[in-house]
Coordinates of C-alpha atoms in Angstrom, one line a residue:
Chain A
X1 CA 0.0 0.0 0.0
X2 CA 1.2 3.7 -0.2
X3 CA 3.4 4.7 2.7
X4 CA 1.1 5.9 5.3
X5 CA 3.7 8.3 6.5
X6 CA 3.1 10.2 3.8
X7 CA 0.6 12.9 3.3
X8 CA -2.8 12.8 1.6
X9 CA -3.8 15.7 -0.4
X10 CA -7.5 16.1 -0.4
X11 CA -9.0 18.3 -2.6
X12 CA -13.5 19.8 -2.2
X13 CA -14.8 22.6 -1.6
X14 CA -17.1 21.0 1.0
X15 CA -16.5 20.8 3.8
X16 CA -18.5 18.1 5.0
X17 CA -16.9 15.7 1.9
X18 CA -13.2 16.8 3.4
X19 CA -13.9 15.5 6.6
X20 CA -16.0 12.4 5.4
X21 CA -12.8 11.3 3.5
X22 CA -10.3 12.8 6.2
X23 CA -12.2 10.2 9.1
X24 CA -12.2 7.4 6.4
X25 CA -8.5 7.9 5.6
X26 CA -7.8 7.6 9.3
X27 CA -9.8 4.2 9.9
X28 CA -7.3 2.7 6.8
X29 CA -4.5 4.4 9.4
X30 CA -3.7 7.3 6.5
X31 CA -3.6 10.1 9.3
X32 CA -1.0 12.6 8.2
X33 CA -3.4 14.6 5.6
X34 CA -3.4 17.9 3.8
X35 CA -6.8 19.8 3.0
X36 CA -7.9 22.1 0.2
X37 CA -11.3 24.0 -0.8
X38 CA -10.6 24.0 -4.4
X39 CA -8.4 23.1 -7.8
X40 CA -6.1 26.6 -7.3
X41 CA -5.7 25.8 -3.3
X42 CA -4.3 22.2 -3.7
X43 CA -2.2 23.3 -6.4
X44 CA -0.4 25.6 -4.2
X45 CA 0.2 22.9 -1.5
X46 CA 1.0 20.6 -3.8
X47 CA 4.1 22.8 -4.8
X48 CA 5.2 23.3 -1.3
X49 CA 4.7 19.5 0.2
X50 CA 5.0 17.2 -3.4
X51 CA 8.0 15.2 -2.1
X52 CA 6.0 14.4 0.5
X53 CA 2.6 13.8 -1.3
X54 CA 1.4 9.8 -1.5
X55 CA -1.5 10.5 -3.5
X56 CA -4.4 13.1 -4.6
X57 CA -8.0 12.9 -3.7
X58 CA -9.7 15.2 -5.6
X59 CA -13.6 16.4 -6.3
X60 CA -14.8 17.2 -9.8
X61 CA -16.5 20.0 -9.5
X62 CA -15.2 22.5 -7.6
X63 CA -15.1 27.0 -7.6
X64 CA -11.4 28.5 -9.1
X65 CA -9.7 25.4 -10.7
X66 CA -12.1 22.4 -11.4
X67 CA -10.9 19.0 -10.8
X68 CA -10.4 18.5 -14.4
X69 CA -8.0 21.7 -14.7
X70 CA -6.6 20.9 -11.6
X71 CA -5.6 17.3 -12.9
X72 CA -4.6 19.1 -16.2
X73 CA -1.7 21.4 -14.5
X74 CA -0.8 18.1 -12.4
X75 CA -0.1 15.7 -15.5
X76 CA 2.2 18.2 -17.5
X77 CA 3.9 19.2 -14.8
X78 CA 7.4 17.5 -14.6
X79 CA 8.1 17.3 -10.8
X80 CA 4.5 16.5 -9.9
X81 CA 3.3 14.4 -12.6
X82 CA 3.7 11.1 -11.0
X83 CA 1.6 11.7 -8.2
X84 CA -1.5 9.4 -8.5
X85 CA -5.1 10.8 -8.4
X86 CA -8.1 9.6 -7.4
X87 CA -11.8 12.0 -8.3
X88 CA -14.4 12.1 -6.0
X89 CA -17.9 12.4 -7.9
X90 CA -21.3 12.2 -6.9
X91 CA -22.3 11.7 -10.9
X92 CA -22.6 8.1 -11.9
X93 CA -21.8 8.9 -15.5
X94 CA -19.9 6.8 -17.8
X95 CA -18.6 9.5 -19.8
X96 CA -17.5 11.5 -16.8
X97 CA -15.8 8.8 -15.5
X98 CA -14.4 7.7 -19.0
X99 CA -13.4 11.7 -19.3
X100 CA -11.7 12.0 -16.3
X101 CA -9.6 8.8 -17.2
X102 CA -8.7 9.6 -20.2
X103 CA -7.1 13.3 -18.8
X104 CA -5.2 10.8 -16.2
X105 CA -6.7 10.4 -13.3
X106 CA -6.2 6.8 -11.9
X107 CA -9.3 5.7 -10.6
X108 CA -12.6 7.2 -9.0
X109 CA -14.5 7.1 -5.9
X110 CA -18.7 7.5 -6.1
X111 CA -20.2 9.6 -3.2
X112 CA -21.7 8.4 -1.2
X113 CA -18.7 6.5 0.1
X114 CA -18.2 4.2 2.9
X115 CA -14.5 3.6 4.5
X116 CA -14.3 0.6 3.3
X117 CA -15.1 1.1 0.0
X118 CA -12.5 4.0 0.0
X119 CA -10.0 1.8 1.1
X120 CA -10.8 -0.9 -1.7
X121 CA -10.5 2.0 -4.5
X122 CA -7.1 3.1 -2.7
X123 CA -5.8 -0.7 -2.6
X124 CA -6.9 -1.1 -6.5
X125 CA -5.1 2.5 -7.6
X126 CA -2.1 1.2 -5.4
X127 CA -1.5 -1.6 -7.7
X128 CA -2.2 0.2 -10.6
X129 CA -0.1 2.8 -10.3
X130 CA 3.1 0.8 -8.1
X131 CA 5.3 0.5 -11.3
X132 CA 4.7 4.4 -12.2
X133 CA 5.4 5.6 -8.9
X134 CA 8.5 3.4 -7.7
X135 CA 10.2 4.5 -11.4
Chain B
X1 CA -30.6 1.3 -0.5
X2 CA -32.8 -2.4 0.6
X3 CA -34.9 0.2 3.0
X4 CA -36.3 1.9 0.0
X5 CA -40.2 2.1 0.1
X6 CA -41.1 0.6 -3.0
X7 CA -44.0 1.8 -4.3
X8 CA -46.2 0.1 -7.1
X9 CA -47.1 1.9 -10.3
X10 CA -49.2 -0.6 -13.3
X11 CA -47.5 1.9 -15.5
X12 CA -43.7 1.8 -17.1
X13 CA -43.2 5.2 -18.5
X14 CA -40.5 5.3 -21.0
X15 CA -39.0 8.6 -22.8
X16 CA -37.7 8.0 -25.8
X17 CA -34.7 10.0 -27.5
X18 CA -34.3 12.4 -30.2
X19 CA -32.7 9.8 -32.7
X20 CA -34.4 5.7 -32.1
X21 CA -32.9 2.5 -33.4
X22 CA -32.3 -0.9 -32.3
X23 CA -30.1 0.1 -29.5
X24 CA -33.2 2.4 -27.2
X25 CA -34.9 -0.4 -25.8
X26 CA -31.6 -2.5 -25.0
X27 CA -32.5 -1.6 -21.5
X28 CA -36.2 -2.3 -21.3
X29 CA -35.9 -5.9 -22.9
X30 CA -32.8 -6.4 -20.6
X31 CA -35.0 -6.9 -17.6
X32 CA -38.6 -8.4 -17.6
X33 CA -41.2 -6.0 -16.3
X34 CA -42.6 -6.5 -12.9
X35 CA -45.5 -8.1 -12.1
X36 CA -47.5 -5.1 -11.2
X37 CA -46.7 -3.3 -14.4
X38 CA -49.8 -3.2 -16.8
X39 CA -49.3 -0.6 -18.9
X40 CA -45.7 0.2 -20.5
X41 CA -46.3 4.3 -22.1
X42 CA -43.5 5.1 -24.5
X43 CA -43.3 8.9 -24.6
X44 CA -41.8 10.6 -28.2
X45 CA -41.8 14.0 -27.3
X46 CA -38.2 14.5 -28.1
X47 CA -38.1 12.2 -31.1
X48 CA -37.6 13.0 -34.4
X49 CA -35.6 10.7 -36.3
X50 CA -36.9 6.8 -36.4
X51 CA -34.2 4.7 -38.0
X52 CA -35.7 1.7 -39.5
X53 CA -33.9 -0.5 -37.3
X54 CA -36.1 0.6 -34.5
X55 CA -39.2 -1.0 -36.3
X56 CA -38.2 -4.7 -35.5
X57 CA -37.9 -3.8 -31.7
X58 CA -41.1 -2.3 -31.9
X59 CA -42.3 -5.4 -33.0
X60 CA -40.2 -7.2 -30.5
X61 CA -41.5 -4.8 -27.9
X62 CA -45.3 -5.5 -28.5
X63 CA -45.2 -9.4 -28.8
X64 CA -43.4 -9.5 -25.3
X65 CA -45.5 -7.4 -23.8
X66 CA -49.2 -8.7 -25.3
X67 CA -47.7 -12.4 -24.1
X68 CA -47.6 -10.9 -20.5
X69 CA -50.6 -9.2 -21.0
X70 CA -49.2 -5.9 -20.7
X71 CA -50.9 -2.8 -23.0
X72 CA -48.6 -0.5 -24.8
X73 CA -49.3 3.1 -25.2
X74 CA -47.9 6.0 -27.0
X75 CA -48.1 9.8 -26.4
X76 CA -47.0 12.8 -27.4
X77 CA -46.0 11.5 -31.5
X78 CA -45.1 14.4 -33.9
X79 CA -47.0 14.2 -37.7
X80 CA -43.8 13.6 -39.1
X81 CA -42.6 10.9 -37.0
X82 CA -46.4 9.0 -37.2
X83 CA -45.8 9.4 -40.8
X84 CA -42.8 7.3 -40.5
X85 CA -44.3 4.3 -38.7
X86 CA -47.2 4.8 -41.6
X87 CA -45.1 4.7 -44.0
X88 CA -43.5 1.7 -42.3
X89 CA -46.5 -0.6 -41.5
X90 CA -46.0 -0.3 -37.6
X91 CA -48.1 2.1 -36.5
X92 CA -50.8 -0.3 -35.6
X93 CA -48.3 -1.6 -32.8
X94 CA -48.1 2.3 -31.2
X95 CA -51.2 2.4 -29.4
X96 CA -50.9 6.2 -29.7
X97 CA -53.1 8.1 -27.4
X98 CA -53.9 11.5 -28.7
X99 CA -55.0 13.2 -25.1
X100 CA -51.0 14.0 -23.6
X101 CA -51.7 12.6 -20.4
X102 CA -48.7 10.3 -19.9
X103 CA -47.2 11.7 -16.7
X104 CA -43.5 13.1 -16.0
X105 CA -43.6 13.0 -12.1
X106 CA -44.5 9.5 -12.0
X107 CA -43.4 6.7 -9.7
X108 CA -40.4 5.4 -12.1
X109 CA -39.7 9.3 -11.9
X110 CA -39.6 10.1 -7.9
X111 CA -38.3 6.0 -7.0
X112 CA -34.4 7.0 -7.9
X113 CA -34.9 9.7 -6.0
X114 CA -35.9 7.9 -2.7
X115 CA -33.7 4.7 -3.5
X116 CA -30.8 7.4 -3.6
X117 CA -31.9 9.4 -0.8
X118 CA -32.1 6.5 1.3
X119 CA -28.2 5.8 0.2
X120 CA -26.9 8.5 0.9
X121 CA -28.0 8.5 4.7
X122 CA -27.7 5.1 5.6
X123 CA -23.9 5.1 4.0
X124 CA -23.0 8.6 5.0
X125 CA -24.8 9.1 8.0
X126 CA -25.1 5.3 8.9
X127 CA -28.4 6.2 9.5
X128 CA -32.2 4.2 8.6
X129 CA -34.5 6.7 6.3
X130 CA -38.4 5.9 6.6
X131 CA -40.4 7.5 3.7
X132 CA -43.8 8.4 4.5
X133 CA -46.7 9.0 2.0
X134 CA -45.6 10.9 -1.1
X135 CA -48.0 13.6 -1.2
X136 CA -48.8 16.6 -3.6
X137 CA -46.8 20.0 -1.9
X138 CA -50.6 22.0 -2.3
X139 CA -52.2 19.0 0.5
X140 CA -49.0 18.9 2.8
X141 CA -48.7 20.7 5.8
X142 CA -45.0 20.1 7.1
X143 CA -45.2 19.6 10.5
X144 CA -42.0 21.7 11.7
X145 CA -40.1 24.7 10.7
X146 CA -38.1 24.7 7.7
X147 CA -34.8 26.2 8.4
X148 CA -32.3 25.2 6.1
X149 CA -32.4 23.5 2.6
X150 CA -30.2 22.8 -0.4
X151 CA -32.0 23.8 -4.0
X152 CA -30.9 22.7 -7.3
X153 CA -32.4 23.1 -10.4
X154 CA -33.4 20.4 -12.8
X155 CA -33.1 20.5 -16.6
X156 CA -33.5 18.3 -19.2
X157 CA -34.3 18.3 -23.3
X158 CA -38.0 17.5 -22.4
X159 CA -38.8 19.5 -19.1
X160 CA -37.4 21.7 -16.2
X161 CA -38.1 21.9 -12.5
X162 CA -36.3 21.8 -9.3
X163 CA -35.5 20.0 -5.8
X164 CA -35.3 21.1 -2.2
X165 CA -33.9 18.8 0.5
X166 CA -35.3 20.8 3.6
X167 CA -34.1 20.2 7.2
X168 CA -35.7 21.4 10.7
X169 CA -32.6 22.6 12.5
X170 CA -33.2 19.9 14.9
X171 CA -32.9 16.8 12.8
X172 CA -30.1 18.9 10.4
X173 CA -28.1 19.6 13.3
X174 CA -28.6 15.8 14.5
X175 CA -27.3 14.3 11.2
X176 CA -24.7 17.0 11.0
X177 CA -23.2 15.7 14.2
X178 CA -23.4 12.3 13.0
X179 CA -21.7 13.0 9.7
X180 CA -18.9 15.0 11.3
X181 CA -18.2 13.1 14.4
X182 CA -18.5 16.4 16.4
X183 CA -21.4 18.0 18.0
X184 CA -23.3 20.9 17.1
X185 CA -25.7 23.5 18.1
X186 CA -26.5 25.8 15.8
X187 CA -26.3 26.1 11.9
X188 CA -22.7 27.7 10.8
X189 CA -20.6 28.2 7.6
X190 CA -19.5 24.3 8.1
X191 CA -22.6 23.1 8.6
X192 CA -24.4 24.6 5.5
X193 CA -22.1 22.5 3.1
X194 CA -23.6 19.8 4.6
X195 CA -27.6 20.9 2.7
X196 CA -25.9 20.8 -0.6
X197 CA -23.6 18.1 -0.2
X198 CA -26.2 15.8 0.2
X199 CA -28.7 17.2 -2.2
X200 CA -26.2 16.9 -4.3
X201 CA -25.2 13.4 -3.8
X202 CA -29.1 12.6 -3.7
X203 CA -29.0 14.3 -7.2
X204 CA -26.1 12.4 -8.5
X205 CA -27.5 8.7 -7.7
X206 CA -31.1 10.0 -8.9
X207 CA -29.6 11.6 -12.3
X208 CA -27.5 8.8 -13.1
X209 CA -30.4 6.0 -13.2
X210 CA -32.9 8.2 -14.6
X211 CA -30.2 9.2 -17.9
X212 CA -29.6 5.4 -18.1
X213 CA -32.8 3.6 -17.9
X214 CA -35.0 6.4 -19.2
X215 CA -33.1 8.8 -21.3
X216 CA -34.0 11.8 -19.9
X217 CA -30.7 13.3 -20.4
X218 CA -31.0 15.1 -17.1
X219 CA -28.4 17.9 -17.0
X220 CA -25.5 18.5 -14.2
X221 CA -26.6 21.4 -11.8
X222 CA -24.7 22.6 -8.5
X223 CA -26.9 23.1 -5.4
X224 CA -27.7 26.3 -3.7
X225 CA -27.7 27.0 -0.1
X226 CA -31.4 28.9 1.6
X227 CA -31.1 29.6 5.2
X228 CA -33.7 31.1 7.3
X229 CA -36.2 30.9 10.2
X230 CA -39.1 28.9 9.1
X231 CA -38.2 28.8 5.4
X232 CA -41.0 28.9 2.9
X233 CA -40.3 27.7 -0.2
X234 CA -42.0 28.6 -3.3
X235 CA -41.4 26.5 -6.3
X236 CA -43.6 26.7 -10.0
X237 CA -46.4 25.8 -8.8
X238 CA -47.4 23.8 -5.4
X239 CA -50.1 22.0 -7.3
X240 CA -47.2 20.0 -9.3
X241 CA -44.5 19.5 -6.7
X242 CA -44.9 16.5 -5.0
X243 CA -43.1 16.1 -1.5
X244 CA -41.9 13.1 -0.3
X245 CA -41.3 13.2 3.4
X246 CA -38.6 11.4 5.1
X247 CA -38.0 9.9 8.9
X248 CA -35.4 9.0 10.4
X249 CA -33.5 8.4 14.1
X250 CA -32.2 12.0 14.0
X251 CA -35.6 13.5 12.9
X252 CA -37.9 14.8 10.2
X253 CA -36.8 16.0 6.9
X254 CA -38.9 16.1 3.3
X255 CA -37.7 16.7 -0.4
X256 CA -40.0 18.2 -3.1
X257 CA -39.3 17.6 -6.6
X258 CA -41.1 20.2 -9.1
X259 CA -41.5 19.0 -12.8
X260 CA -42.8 21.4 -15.6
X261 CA -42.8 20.3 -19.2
X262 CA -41.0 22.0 -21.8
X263 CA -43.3 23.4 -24.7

């Protein structure tokens, strides 16, 4: 799994969603986690903390920088690009999803969410993305 | 989602697309009607082109449905598109029904929206939603103050409208606690996120099975925030919203869902 000393960005501009995921992250023992309210926001921690950054949970639709132009500045940017991603979405929607994908996120969580089913998408990006990140 | 009242509609309403071939009733003939269902109404306001493929499913469609005894029934047909089935030899399979009476805030419409409701709260707020009697908004008097609700408008290529999840502070403050692990007393800035976040989440489940099974192509929309003592809220018209009150361990709560056909 990814090292849980690590921190986890998470990235909403709701409250209630940040601390949902923040008290799920901490039953799965991820407890060292940075928060944002929107695209813009995480960006800015992610350039200060990105050494230390295990991996991104992000919403979709959020004020300033959407998830989607959030994940944009991520992918091309050389010293950051690495990092996996998860989206948080409450739609559903195949071609979301599919979108969201093919921009290069690694996987996808549906609200609502239990702990457990968080920790199952983690454990399944984890694998995915083990080869990238340990390059 | 198993706490989900059920409730029992005879009728399947179906909305068809702008464009039909032999892919739009994949879903319908992917799982056999209920038992209850005695009338399936196949609703072709938004169509306009009828490939010809869509003529043998027709076919398929009525022969399944006379061997289970079900009736078929079409509304809202364009000239143009009748023509086509004319011209076709199908039209004798329509049924069409000249009076547009088939209804938008039906069962199959509100049901995603209570199986999601229900979700949402038992997964998120571990907690057990009751719905009561669905009941139009014009012959419901709510039996508490309203004083916070998320609102989000709904829009789709064949009608608009809107939904309000409304909370008493009470049971809002109750399941706020719940959800954040903390206790509170009185509505703030944290706990507002908490209206749309759900109504939105609500929305999400709702949209994502009404775009699949009945093509409604619903369109994304971002929930407001209303605060206020005893909120009143005023939608089109009270006489078409229906309200669907909730219960649950933490209190009362209701959601009305406004439907008004695009012209």
């Amino acid at each position: 799994m990814f090292d849980p000393t690590k921190k986890v960005l998470i990235v909403d501009d709701m409250s209630m969603i940040r601390r949902i995921v923040k008290q799920s992250l901490a039953e799965i023992d991820y407890k060292n986690v940075i928060e944002a309210k929107d695209g813009q926001e995480g960006w800015n921690l992610l350039n200060v903390h990105h050494d230390d950054i295990s991996f991104i949970i992000s919403d979709w639709n959020m004020p300033v920088l959407t998830g989607i132009e959030f994940l944009e500045k991520i992918r091309t940017s050389e010293n950051v690009k690495q990092i996996p991603f998860i989206f948080l979405t409450a739609e559903a929607d195949v071609s979301q999803i599919k979108q969201a994908i093919d921009r290069g996120a690694d996987n996808y969580v549906l609200k609502p969410f239990s702990p457990a089913s968080l920790k199952a998408k983690i454990e399944q990006t984890y694998t995915k993305v083990k080869g990238r990140i340990a390059a | 989602m198993n706490a989900a009242k059920k409730i029992k509609d005879p009728i399947f309403h179906l909305s068809l697309p702008k464009k039909i071939d032999d892919t739009t009733l994949n879903n319908f003939f992917s799982q056999k009607p209920a038992d209850h269902i005695r009338e399936v109404h196949l609703d072709f306001s938004l169509t306009e082109v009828v490939e010809r493929t869509f003529y043998q499913s027709l076919y398929r469609l009525k022969r399944e449905l006379s061997t289970d005894n079900i009736e078929l029934k079409s509304f809202n047909i364009s000239k143009s598109v009748q023509s086509q089935f004319h011209e076709s030899g199908t039209e004798s399979f329509l049924n069409i029904v000249k009076k547009n009476n088939s209804r938008l805030v039906d069962v199959h419409f509100i049901q995603p929206f209570i199986n999601a409701t229900v979700n949402v709260l038992q997964v998120q707020a571990k907690l057990e939603c009751k719905m009561q009697t669905p009941t139009l908004k014009s012959n419901f008097k709510i039996p508490y103050d309203v004083d916070i609700a998320g609102v989000l408008s709904l829009v789709s290529d064949a009608f608009m409208g809107s939904i309000a999840l409304s909370f008493p502070k009470d049971s809002f403050l109750k399941i706020c606690s719940i959800v954040y692990g903390m206790e509170f007393t009185s509505i703030d800035e944290q706990t507002e996120d908490a209206a749309a976040e759900f109504l939105n989440m609500i929305f999400g489940g709702a949209k994502a099975e009404l775009n699949k099974d009945r093509n409604y192509n619903i369109q994304k929309a971002l929930p407001t925030v209303i605060r206020a003592e005893s909120l009143n809220l005023r939608q089109y018209s009270a006489e078409s919203t229906l309200t669907l009150p909730f219960q649950t361990s933490a209190g009362p709560f209701h959601i009305d869902i406004e439907i008004v056909k695009k012209t």
